[in-house]
Short mmCIF file of C-alpha atoms in Angstrom, two decimals:
data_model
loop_
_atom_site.label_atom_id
_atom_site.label_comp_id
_atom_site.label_asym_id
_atom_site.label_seq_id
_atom_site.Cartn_x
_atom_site.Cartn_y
_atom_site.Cartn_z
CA UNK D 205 -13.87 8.07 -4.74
CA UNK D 206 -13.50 4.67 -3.50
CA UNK D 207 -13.40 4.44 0.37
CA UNK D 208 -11.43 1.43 2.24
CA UNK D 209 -12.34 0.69 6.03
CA UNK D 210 -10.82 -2.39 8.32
CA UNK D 211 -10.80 -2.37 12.14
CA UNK D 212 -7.37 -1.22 13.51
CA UNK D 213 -6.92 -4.38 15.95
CA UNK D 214 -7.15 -8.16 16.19
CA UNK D 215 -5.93 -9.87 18.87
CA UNK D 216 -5.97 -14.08 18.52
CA UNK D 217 -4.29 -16.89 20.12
CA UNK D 218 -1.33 -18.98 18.61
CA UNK D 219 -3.35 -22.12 16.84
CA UNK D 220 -6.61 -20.35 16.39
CA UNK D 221 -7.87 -19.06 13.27
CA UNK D 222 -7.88 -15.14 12.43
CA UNK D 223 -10.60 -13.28 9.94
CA UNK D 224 -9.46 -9.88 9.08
CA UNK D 225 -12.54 -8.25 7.61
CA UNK D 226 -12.71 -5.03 5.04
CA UNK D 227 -15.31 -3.12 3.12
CA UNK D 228 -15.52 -0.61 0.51
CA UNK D 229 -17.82 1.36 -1.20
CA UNK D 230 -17.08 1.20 -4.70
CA UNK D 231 -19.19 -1.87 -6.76
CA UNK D 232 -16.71 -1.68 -9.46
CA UNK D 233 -13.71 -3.16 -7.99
CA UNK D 234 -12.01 -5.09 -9.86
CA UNK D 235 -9.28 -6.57 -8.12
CA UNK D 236 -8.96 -6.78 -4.44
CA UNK D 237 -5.53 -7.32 -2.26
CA UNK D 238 -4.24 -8.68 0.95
CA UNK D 239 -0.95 -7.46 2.16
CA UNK D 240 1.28 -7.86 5.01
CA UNK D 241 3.52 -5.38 6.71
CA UNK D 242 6.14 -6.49 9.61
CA UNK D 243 7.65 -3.67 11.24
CA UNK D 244 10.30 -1.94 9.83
CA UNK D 245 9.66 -3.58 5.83
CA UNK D 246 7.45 -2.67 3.01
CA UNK D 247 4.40 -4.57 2.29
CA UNK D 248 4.07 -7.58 0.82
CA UNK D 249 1.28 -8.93 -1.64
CA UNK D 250 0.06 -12.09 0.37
CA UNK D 251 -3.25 -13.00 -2.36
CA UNK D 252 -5.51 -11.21 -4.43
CA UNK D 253 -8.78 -12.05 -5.82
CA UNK D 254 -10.63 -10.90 -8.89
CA UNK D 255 -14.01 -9.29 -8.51
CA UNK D 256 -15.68 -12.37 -10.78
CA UNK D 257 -14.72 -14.60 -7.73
CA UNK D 258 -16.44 -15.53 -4.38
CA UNK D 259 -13.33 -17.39 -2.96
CA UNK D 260 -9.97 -18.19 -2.97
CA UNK D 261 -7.65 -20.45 -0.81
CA UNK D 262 -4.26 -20.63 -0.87
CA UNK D 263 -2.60 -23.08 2.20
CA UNK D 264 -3.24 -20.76 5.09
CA UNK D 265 -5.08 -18.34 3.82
CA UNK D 266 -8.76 -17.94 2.91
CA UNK D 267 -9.97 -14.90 0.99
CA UNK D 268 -13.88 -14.25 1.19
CA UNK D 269 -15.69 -11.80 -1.26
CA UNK D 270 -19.17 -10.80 -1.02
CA UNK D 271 -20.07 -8.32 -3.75
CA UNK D 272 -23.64 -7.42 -2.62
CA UNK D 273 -22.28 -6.61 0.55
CA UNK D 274 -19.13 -5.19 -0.69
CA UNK D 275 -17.00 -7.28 2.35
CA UNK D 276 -13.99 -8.75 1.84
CA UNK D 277 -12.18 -11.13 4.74
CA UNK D 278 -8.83 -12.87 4.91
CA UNK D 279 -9.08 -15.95 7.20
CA UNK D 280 -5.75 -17.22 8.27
CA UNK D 281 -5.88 -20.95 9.98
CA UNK D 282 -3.40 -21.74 12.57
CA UNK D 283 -2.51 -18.37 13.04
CA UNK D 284 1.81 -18.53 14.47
CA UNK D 285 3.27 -15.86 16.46
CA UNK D 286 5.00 -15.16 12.94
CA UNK D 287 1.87 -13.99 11.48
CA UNK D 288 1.76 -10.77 13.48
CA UNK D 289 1.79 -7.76 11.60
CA UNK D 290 -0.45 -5.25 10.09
CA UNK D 291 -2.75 -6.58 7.63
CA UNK D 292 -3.55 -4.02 4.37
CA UNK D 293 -6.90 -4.23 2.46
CA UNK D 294 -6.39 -2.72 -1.30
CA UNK D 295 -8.96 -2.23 -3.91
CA UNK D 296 -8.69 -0.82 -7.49
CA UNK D 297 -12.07 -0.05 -9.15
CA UNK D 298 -12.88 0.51 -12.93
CA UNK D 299 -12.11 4.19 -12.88
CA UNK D 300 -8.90 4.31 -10.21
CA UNK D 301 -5.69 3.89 -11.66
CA UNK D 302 -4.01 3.36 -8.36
CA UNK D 303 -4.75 1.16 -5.61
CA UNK D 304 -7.29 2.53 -2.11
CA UNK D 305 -5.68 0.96 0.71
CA UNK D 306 -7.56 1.10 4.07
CA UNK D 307 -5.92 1.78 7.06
CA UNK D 308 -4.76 -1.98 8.23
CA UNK D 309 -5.54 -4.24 10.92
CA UNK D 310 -2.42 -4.81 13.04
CA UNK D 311 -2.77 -8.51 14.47
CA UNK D 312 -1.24 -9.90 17.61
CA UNK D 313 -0.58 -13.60 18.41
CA UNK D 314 -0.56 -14.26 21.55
CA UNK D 315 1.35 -17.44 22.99
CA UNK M 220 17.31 -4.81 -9.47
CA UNK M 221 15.72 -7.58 -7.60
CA UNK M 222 13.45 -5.70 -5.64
CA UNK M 223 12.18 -2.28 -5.23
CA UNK M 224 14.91 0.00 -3.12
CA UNK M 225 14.57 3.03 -1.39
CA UNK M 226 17.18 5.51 -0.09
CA UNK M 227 17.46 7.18 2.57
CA UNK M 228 16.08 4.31 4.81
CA UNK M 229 16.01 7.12 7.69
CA UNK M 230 15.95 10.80 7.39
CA UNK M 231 16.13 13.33 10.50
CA UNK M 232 15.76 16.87 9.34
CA UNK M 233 14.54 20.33 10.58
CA UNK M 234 11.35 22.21 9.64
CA UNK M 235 12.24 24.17 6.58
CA UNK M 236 14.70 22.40 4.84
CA UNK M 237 14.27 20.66 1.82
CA UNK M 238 14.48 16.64 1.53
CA UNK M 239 15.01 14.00 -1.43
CA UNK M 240 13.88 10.67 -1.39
CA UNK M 241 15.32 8.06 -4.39
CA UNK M 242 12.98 4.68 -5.55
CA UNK M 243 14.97 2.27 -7.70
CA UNK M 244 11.92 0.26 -9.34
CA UNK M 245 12.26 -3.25 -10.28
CA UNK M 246 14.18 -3.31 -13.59
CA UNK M 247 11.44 -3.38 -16.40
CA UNK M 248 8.55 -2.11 -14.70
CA UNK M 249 6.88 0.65 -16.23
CA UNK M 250 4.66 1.66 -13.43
CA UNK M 251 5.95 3.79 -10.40
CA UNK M 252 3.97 4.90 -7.42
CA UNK M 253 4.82 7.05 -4.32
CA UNK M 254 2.56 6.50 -1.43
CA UNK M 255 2.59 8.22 2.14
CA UNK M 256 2.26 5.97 5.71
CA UNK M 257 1.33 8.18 8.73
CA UNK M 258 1.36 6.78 11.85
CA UNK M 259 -1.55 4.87 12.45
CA UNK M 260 -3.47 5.52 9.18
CA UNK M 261 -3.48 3.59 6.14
CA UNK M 262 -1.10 4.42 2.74
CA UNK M 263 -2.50 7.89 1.07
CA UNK M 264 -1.45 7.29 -2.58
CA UNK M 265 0.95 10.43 -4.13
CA UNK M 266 1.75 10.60 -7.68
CA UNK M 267 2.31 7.75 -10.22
CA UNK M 268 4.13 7.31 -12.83
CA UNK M 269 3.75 5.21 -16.30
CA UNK M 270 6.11 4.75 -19.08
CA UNK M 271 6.11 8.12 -20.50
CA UNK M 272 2.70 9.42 -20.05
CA UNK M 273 2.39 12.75 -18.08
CA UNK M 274 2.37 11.72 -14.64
CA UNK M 275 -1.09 11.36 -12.11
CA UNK M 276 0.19 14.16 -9.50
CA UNK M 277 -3.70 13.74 -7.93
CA UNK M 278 -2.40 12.50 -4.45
CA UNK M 279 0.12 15.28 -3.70
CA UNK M 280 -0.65 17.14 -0.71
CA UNK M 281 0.53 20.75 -1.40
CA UNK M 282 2.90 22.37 -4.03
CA UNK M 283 5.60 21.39 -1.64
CA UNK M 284 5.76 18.31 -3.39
CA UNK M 285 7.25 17.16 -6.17
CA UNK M 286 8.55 13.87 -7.97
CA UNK M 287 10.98 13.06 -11.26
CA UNK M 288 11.28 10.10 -12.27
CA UNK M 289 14.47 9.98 -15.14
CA UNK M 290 14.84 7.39 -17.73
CA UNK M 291 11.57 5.63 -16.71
CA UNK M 292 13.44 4.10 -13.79
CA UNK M 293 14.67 5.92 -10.88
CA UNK M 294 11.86 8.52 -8.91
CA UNK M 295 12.86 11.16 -6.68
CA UNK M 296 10.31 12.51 -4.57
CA UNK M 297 11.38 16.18 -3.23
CA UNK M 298 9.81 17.65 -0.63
CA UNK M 299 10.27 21.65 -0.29
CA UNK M 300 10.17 23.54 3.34
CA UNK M 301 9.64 20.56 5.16
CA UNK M 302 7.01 20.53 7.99
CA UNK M 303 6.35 18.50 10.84
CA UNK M 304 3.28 16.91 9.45
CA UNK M 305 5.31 15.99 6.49
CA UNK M 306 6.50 13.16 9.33
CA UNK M 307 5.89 9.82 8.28
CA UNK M 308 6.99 6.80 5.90
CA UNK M 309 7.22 7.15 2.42
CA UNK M 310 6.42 4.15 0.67
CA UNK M 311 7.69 3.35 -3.42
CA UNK M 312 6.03 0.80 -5.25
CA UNK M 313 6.75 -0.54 -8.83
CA UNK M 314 4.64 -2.92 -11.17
CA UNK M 315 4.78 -4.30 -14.89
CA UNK M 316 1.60 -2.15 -16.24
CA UNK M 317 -1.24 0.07 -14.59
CA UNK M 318 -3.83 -0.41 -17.37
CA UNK M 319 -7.15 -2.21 -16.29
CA UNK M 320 -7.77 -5.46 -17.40
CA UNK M 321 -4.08 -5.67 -18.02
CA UNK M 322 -4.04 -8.47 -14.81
CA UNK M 323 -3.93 -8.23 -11.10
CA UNK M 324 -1.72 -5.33 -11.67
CA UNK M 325 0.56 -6.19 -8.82
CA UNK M 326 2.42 -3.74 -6.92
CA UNK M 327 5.89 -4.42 -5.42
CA UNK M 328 6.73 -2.48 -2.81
CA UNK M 329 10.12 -1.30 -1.21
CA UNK M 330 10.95 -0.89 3.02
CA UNK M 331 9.92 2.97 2.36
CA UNK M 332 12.12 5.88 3.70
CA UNK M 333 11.27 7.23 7.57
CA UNK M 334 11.37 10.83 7.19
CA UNK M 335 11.05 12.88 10.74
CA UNK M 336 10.86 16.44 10.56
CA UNK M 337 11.71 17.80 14.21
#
């Protein structure tokens, strides 16, 4: 089955740009999802991207797909102490019928 | 409703006993999926549910484990002799439709129920 994996821990400075990074092992994902968990609250869909694109910015946040290499990245600009949470990569492939989360990146801002 | 809720938002109980956990889906979505947050590992996917089809039961652990889900809305997820590795958050999540190339197939999740089993 399909396999998820992000780094557990990103620590970046208020103002500076963060890149989450994620990779999986199935080549017929379909759709692939960024969300956010604060503590104490469900998660939250931040963007998504379809498998057919390479990119996709919306304000904030940049979402970076490279098929052949089967990485995905969220890139958040001007990263604010409000941005700290844990960060979920999700993937559904052609023969899932429920989303493979990896195990999310908890980022800190640091003042 | 206008979100997903969950119910009990906390649950204390002792190895052995049983425990229910209620999702109220977002009113109108067919698609109903129970998902498992251990500390410090990512969400292990459970059971889903859609419309009426027999439900994907795939994810659950052991036979301890169950879930209903009555009317197409409300899911309760029971879990039987309760053991301390059964400790963690239980996530719910609704969305419109599961079927590929249906859309993004969005998920909408609720604050998930803390269940601690001492």
């Amino acid at each position: 089955g399909e396999d998820v994996e992000q780094s557990l821990f990103l620590s970046v400075r208020e103002g500076d740009s963060s890149v989450i990074n994620c990779t999986y092992t199935d080549s017929s994902s379909t759709y692939l999802y960024w969300y956010k968990q604060e503590p104490g609250a469900g998660l939250q869909l931040l963007t998504y991207i379809f498998s057919n694109m390479d990119m996709k910015q919306d304000q904030r946040l940049t979402v970076l797909l490279n098929k052949k290499d089967k990485h995905l990245s969220l890139r958040i600009a001007d990263t604010q102490t409000g941005d700290s949470a844990i960060y979920f990569c999700a993937v559904i492939s052609g023969s899932a019928r429920q989303l493979t989360f990896g195990s999310g990146t908890q980022l800190t801002v640091l003042p | 409703g206008a979100g997903v809720s969950q119910s009990p938002s906390n649950k204390v109980t002792e190895k052995g006993k049983d425990v229910e956990l209620r999702c109220d889906p977002i009113s109108g979505h067919t698609a109903l999926y129970w998902y498992r947050q251990s500390l410090g590992q990512g969400l292990e996917f459970l059971i889903y549910f859609q419309g009426n089809s027999a439900p994907d039961k795939s994810g659950l652990p052991s036979d301890r484990f169950s879930a209903e889900r009555t009317g197409g809305s409300v899911s309760t997820l029971t879990i039987q002799r309760t053991q301390q590795e059964d400790s963690a958050v239980y996530l719910c999540a609704s969305s419109l439709s599961r079927r590929m190339g249906s859309g993004a197939n969005v998920l909408t999740f609720g604050a998930g129920s803390r269940l601690t089993v001492l």
